[in-house]
Coordinates of C-alpha atoms and ligand atoms in Angstrom, one line a residue:
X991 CA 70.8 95.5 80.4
X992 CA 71.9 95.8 84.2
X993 CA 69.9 92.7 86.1
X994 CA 70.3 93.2 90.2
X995 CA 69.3 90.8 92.6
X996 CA 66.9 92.6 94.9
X997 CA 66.1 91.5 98.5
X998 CA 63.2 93.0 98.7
X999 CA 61.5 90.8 96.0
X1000 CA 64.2 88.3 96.4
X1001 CA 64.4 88.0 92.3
X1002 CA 67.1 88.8 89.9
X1003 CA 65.5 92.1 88.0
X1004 CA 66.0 94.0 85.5
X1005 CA 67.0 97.6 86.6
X1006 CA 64.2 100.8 86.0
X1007 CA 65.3 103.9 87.3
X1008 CA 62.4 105.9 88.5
X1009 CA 63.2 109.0 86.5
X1010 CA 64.6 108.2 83.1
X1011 CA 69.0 108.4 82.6
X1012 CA 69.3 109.1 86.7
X1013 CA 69.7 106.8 89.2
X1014 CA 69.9 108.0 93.1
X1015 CA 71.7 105.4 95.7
X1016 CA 72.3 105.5 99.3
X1017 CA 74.9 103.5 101.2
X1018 CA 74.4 102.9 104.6
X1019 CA 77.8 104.7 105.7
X1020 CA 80.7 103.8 108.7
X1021 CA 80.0 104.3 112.5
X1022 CA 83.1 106.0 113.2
X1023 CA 84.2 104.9 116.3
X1024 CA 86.5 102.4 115.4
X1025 CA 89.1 101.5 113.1
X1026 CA 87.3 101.4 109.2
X1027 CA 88.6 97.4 108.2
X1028 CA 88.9 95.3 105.4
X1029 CA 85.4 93.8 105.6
X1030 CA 83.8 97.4 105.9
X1031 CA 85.8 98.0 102.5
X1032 CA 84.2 95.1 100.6
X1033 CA 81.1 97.2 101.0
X1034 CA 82.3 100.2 99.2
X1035 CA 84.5 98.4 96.6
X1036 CA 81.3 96.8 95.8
X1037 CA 78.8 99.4 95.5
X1038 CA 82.1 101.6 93.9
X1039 CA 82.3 98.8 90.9
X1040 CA 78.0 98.9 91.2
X1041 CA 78.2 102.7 90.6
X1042 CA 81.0 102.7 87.9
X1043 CA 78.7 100.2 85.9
X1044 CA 75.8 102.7 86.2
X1045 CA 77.7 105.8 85.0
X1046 CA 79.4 103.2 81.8
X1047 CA 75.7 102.6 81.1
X1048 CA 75.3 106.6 80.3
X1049 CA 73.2 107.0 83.8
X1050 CA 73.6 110.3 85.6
X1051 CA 74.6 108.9 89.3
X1052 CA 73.9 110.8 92.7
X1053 CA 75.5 108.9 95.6
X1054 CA 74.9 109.5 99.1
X1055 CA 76.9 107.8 101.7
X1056 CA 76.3 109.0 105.4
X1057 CA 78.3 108.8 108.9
X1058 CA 77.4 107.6 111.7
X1059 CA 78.4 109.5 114.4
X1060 CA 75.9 109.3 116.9
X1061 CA 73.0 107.1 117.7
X1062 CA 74.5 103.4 117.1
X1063 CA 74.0 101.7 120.2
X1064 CA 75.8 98.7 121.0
X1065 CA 73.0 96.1 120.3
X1066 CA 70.3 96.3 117.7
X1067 CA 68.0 95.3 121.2
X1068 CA 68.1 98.8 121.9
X1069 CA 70.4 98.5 125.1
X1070 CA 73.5 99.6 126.4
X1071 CA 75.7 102.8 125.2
X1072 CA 76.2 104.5 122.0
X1073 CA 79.5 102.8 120.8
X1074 CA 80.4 106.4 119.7
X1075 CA 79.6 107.8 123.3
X1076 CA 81.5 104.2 124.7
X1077 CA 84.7 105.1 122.5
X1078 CA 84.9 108.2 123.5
X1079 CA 85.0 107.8 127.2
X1080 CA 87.5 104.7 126.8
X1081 CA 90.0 107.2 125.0
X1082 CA 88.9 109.7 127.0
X1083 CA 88.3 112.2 124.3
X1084 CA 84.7 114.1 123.4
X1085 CA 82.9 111.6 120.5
X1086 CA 83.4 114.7 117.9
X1087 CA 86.8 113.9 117.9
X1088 CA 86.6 110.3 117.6
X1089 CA 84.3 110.6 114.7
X1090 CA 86.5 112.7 112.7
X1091 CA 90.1 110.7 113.7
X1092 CA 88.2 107.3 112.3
X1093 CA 86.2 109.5 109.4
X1094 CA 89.8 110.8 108.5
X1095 CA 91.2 107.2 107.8
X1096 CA 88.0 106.1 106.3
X1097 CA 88.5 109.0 103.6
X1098 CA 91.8 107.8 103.0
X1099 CA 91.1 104.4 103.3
X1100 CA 88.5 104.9 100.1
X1101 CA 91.1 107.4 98.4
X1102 CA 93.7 104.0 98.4
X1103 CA 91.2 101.8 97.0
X1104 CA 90.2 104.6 94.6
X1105 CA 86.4 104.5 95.5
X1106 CA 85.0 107.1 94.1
X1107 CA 83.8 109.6 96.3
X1108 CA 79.9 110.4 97.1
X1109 CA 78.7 113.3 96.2
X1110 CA 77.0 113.6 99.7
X1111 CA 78.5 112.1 102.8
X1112 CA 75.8 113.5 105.9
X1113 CA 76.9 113.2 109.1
X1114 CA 74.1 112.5 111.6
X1115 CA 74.7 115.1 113.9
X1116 CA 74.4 117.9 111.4
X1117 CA 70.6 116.4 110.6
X1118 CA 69.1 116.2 113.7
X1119 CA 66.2 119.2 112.8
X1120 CA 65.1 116.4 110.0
X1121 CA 65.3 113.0 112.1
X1122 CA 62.7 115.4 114.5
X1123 CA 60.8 116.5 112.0
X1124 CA 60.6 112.7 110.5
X1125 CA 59.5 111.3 114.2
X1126 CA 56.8 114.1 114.4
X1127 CA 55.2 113.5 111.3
X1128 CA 55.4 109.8 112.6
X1129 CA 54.0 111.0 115.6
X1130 CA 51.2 112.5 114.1
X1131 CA 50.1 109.5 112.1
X1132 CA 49.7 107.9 115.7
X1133 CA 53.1 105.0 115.2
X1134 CA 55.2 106.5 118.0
X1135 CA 54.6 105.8 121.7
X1136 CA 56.7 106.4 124.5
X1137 CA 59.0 104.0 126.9
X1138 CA 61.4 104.3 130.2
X1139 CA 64.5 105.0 127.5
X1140 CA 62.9 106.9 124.7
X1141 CA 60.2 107.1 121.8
X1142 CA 59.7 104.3 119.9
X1143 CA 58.2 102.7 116.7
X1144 CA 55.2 100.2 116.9
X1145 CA 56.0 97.8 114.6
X1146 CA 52.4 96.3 114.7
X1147 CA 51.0 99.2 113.1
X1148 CA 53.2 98.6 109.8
X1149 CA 51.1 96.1 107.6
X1150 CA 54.1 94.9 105.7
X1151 CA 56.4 95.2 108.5
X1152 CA 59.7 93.0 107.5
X1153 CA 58.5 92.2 104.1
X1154 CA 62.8 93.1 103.3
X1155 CA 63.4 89.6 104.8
X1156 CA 60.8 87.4 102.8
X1157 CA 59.1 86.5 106.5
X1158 CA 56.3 87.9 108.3
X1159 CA 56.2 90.1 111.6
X1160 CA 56.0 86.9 113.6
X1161 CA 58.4 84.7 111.6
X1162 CA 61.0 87.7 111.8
X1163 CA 60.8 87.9 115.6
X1164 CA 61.1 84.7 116.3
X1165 CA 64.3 84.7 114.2
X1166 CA 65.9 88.0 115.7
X1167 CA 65.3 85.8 119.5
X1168 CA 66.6 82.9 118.0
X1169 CA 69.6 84.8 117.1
X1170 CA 69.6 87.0 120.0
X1171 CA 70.0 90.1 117.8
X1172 CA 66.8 91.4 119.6
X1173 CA 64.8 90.5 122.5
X1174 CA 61.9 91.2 125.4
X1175 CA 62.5 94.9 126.7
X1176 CA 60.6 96.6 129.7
X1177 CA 58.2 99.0 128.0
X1178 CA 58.2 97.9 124.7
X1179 CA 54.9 96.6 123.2
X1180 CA 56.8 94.4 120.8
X1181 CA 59.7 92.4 120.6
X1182 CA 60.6 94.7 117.1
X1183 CA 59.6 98.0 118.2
X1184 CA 62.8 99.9 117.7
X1185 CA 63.5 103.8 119.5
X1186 CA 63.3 106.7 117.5
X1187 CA 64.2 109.4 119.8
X1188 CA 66.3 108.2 122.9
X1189 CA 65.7 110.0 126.6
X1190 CA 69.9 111.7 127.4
X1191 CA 70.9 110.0 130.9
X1192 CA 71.8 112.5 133.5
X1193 CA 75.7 112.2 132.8
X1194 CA 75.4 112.7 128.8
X1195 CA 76.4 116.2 127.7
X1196 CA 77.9 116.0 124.5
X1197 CA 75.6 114.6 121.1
X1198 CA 72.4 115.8 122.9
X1199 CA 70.0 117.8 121.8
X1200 CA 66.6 119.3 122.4
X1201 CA 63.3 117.9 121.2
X1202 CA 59.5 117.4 121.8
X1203 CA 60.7 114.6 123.9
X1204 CA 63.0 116.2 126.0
X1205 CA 66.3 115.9 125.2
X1206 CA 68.4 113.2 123.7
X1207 CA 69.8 112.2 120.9
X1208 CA 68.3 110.3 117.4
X1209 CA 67.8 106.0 116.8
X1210 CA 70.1 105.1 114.6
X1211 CA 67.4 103.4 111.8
X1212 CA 65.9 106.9 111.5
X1213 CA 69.1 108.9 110.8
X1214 CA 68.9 106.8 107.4
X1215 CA 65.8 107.5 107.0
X1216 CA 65.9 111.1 107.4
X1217 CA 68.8 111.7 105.7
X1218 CA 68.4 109.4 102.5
X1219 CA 65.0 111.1 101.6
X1220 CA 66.6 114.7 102.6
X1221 CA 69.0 113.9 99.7
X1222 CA 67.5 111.5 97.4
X1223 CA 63.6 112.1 97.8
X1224 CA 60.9 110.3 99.7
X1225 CA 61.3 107.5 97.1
X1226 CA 64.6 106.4 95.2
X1227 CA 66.0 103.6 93.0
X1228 CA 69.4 101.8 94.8
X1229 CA 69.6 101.5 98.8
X1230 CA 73.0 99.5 99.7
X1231 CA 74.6 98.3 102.9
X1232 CA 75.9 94.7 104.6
X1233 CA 73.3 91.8 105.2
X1234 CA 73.7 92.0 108.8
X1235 CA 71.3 95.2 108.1
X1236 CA 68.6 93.4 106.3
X1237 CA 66.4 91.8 109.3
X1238 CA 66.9 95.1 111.6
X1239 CA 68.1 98.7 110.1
X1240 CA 67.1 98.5 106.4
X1241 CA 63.2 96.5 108.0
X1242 CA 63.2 99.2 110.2
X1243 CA 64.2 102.4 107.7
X1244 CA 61.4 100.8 105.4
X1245 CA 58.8 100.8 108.1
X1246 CA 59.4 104.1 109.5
X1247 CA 59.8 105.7 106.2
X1248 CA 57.1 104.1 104.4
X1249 CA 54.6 104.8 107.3
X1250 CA 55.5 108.5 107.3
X1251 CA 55.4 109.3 103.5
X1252 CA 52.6 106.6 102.8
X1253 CA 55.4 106.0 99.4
X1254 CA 57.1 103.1 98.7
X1255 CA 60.5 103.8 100.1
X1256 CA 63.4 102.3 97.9
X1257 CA 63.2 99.9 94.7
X1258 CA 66.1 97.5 95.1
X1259 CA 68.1 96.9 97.8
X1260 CA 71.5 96.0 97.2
X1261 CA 73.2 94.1 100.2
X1262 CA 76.5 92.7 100.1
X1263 CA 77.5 89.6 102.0
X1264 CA 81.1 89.7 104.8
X1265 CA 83.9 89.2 104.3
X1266 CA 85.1 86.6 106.6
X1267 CA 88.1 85.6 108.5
X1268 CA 88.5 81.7 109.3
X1269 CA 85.0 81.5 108.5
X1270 CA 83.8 84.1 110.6
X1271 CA 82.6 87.9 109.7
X1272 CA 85.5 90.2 110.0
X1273 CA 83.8 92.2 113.0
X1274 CA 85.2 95.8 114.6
X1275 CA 83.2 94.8 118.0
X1276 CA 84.7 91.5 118.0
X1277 CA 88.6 93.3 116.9
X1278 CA 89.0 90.4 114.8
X1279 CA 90.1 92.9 111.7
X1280 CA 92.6 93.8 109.3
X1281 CA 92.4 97.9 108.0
X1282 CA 94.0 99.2 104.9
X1283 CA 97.2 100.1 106.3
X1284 CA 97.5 96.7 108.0
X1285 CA 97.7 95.4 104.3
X1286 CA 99.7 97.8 102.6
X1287 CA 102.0 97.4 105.8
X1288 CA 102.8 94.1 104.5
X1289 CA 103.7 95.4 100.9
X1290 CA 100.7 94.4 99.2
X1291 CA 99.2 97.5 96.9
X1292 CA 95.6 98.8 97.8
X1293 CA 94.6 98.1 94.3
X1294 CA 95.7 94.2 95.0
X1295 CA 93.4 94.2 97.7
X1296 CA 90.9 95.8 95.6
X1297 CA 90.5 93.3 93.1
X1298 CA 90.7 90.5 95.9
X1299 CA 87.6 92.5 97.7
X1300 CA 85.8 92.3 94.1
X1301 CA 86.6 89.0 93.1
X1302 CA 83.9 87.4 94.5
X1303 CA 80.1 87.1 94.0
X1304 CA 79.0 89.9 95.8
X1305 CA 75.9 88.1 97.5
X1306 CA 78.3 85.0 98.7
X1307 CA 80.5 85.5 101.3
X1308 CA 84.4 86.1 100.5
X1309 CA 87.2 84.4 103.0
X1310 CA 90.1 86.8 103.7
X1311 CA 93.4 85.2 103.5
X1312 CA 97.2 86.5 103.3
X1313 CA 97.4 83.9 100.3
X1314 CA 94.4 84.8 98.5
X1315 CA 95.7 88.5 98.9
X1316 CA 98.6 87.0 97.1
X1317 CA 97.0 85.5 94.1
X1318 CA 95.3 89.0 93.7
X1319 CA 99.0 90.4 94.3
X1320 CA 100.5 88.3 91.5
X1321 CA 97.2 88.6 89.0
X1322 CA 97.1 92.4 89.5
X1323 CA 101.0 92.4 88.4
X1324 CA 100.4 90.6 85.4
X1325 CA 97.2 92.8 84.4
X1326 CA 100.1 95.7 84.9
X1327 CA 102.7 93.8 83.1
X1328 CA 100.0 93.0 79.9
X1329 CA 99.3 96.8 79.6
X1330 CA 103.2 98.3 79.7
X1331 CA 104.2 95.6 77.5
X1332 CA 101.3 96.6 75.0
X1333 CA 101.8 100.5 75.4
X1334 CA 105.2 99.3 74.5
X1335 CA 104.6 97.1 71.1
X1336 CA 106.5 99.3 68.3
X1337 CA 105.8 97.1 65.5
X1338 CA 104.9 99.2 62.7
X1339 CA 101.9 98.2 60.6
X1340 CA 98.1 98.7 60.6
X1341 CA 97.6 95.7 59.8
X1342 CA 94.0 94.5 62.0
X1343 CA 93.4 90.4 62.1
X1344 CA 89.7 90.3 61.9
X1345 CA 89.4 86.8 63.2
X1346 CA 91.6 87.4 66.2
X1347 CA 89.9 90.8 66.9
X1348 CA 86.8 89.4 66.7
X1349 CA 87.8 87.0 69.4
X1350 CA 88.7 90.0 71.5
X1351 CA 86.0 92.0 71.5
X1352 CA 84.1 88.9 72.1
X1353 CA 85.4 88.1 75.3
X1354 CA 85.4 92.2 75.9
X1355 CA 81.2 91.8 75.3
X1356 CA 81.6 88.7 78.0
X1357 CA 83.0 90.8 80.6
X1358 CA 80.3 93.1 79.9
X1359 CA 77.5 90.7 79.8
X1360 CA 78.9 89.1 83.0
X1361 CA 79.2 92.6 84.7
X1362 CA 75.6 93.2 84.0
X1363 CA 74.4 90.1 85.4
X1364 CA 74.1 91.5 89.3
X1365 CA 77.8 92.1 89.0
X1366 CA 78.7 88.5 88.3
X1367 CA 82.7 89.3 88.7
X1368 CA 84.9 85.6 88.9
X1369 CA 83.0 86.0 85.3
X1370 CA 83.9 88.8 84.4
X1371 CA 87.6 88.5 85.0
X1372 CA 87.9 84.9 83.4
X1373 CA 86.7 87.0 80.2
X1374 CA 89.3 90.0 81.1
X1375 CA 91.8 87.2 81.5
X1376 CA 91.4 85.7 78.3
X1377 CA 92.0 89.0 76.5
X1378 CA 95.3 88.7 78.2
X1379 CA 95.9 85.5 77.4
X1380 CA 94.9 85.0 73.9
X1381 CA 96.8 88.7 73.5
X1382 CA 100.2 87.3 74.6
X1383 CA 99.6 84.1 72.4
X1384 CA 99.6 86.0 69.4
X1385 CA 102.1 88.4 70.9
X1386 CA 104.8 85.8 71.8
X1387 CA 104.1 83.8 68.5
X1388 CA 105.5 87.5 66.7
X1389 CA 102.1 88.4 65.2
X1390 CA 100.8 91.5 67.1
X1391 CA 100.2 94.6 65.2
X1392 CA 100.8 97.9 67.3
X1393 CA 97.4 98.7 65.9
X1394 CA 95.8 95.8 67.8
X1395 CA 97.8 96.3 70.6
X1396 CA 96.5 99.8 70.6
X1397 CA 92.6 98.7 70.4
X1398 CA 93.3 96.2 73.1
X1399 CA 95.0 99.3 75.6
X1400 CA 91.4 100.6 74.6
X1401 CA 89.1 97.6 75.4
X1402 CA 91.3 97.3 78.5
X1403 CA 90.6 100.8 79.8
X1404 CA 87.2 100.2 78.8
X1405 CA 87.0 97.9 81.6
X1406 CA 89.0 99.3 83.7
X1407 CA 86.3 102.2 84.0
X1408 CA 84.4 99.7 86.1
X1409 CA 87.1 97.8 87.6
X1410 CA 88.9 101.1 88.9
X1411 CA 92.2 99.3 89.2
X1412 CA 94.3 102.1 87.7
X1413 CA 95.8 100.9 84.6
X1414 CA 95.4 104.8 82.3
X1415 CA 98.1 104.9 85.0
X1416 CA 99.9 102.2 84.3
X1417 CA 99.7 103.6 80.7
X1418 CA 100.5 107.1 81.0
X1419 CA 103.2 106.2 83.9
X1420 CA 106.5 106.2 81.9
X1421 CA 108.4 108.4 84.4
X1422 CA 111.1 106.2 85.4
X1423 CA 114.1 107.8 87.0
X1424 CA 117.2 109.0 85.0
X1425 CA 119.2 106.5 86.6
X1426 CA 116.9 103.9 85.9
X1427 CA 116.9 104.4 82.6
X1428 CA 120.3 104.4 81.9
X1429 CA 120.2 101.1 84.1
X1430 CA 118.4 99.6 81.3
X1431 CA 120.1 101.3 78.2
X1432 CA 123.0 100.1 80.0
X1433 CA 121.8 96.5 80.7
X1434 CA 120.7 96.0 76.7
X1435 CA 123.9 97.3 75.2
X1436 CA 125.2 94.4 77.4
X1437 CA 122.7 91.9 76.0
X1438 CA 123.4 92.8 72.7
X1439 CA 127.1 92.0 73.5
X1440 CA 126.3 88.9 74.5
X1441 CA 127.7 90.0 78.2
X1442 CA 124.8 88.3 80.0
X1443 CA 126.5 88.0 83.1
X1444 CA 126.5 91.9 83.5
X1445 CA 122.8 92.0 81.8
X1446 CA 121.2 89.4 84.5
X1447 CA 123.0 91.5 87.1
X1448 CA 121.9 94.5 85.7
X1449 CA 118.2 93.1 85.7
X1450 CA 118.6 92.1 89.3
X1451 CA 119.7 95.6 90.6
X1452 CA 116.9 97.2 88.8
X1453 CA 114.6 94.3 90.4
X1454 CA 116.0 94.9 93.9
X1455 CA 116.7 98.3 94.0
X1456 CA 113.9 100.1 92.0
X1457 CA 111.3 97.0 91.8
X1458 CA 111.1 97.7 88.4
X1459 CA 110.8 93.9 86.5
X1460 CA 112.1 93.8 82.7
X1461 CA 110.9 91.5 80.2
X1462 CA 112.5 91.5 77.2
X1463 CA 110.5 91.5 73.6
X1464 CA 111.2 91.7 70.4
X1465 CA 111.5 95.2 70.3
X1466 CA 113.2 96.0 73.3
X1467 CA 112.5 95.5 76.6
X1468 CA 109.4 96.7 78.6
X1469 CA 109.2 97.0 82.3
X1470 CA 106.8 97.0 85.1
X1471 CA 107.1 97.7 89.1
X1472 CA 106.5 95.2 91.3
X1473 CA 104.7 95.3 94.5
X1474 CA 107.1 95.6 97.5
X1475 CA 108.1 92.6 99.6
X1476 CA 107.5 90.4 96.6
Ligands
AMP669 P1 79.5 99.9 110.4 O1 80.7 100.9 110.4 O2 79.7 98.9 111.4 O3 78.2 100.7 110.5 O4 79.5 99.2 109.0 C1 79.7 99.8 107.7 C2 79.3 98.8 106.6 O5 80.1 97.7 106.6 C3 77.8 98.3 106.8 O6 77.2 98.2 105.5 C4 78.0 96.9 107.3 O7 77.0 96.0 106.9 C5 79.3 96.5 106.6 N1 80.1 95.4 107.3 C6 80.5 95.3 108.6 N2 81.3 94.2 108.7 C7 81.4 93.6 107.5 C8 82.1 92.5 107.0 N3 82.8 91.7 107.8 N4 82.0 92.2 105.7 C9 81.3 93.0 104.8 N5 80.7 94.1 105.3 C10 80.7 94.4 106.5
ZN670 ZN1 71.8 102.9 107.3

């Protein structure tokens, strides 16, 4: 029974989907103008391990994840450029480029972390015809008015305006000035009005289009709008994205969406907390990042920095540091380690320990549990961990059947559905070189001698050379790679 904590009613629920065995979700998608990082990642390793758990549950799962490639403006006040329009004139090269060199390393980027893919990823600029059509119809229902810069929304004229953020209109205000996220605007009848349709300056040719207006180009709040209820329908179950959207672009997809379609817009929404650096979000306008590559540059392996990005609670912040990378490193290793060494138990017998199975696939049922709890995951890996552990006990102590090693590659993989951290690979993956493998033939014909001078060096050349770490067992040794640079 999945339980999400949803902002909107601020209330751990119980999840309904709206039409029964589906479940739609949209994630607020990059702005590519800049390089994806580390942070931005915690986003879609979260809703990735959110979406897994829906399609364990038996849930038929549409995803849709758009880009931002036009419309984003600097500030949330509604001033200065688009940061796609900014980026492009600073490398000097037209903003359809720049979206697709920084939506190219996002792709890869969620291809390392193996996120699975959405099954829609809109861009904004292909979806203009139904932002336009979404401002008309707001238009007609008399919420749109028109200022220096653009059309906007009046946010007075939405009763629950900011009921995402638990405050009312005036509450909300005062905190956006208080954290100078918004503020006073010539022309605009209140301080959260927000533009829907912005006027094109003389010098802007590219990303501009036509429109009742005149031309321009789209708000970025109604490019979510427009294209979540394009894909999902006018009302849909799971809407994710960071908290810094909650106070502006998910209050202000609600307002505009809800006052057009007269619906209620979304049932829970799903926001994930930063990931931090010294304390501080990880921020592309502020530079202060670290991107895939930057990590995987230093030897650590993308699926290491996927389990450090879901190790956390997901509505508490998470601190990014090289050593908690490490820790991840070193855990993710071991996880590897546990499954080679039980694809590798050759014991014979069928024998099944009912007491020490039971223990298993009670600790399996508390990752589960923990899972369901609104992804409750330093939980759910203690009880993954103590599979491990209580595993290797009876392992090391000679008592391991291969039939239990074999249900416990299951429960593992099990998991691992959700997880995503690759270990059918880790399984399957038995194609070591030839030379390797004579290495090691080599290296236990000199254990058996007793020659353990050649053996270690042996070990260490397979260590050093192919990163592959033995461990001997009882019957025989098994073997694991090791992250490089470790
Ligand atoms: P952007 O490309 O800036 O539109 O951001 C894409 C997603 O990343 C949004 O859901 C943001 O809320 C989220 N985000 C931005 N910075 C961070 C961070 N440091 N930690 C977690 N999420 C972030
Ligand atoms: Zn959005």
């Amino acid at each position: 029974m999945l339980k999400l904590f949803n902002t909107l009613t601020r209330r751990l629920e119980l999840f309904k989907p709206i039409n029964e065995g589906k479940v739609g979700i949209y994630s607020c998608g990059i702005t590519a103008y800049y390089l994806p990082h580390i942070g931005n990642m915690r986003q879609y390793v979260v809703q990735d391990l959110l979406k897994r758990l829906l399609i364990h549950n038996g849930y038929s799962v549409k995803h849709v994840q758009n880009v931002t490639d036009v419309g984003h403006l600097v500030s949330d006040a509604d001033t200065g450029d688009d940061k796609l329009r900014a980026e492009a004139k600073k490398e000097q090269k037209s903003m359809k480029e720049v979206a697709e060199f920084y939506l190219n390393i996002f792709m890869k980027d969620m291809d390392e972390l193996n996120i699975i893919k959405p099954d829609v990823m809109p861009k904004a600029s292909e979806h203009i015809e139904d932002m336009i059509n979404l401002i008309k119809e707001l238009e007609n229902k008399g919420y749109v008015y028109k200022a220096d810069d653009g059309m906007y929304f009046d946010t007075s004229l939405f009763r629950d305006y900011g009921m995402l953020t638990g405050m009312d209109a005036k509450e909300l205000s005062q905190s956006l000035m208080e954290g100078a996220r918004i503020g006073k605007k010539e022309g605009k009848r209140n301080i959260t009005d927000f533009c829907l349709w912005r006027f094109a300056h003389g010098d802007e040719k590219e990303m501009i289009w036509g429109s009742p207006w005149g031309k321009g180009f789209p708000g970025w709040h109604i490019e979510c709008s427009a294209m979540s209820m394009k894909y999902l329908g006018e009302h849909f179950d799971i809407h994710c994205g960071g908290i810094d959207h909650i106070q502006v672009h998910h209050t202000n997809e609600i307002a505009q969406s809800e006052a057009a379609t007269g619906e209620k817009f979304v049932n829970y929404w799903f926001e994930t907390n930063f990931l931090t650096v010294n304390g501080a979000k990880m921020s592309k306008s502020l530079r202060s990042i670290y991107t895939v590559s930057d990590v995987l540059s230093k030897g650590y392996t993308a699926m290491a920095l996927r389990l450090f990005l879901l190790s956390g609670k997901h509505e508490q912040t998470l601190n990014f540091t090289f050593d908690a990378l490490k820790d991840a490193q070193n855990s993710l290793d071991g996880i590897y380690a546990f499954i080679r060494r039980m694809s590798g138990i050759k014991r014979s017998g069928d024998e099944i320990n009912e007491v020490f199975m039971r223990e298993i696939s009670e600790s399996a049922k508390s990752f589960f549990a923990a899972v369901e709890e609104d992804l409750n995951l330093p939980e759910a890996l203690s009880a993954m961990y103590s599979i491990i552990s209580k595993t290797n006990q009876r392992h090391e102590s000679g008592k391991l059947s291969k039939k239990e090693a074999d249900h416990i590659i299951e429960i593992m993989l099990d998991i691992d559905s959700i997880l995503g951290l690759r270990l059918s690979i880790q399984k399957e993956e038995s194609a070591l070189s030839d030379s390797a493998k004579n290495l090691i033939e080599e290296r236990e014909a000199a254990r058996k001698a007793k020659d353990f001078e050649k053996a270690d060096s042996i070990r260490d050349k397979l260590l050093n050379e192919y990163g592959i770490v033995l461990e001997d067992a009882e019957e025989g040794p098994t073997w694991h790679k090791k992250a490089k640079g470790f």
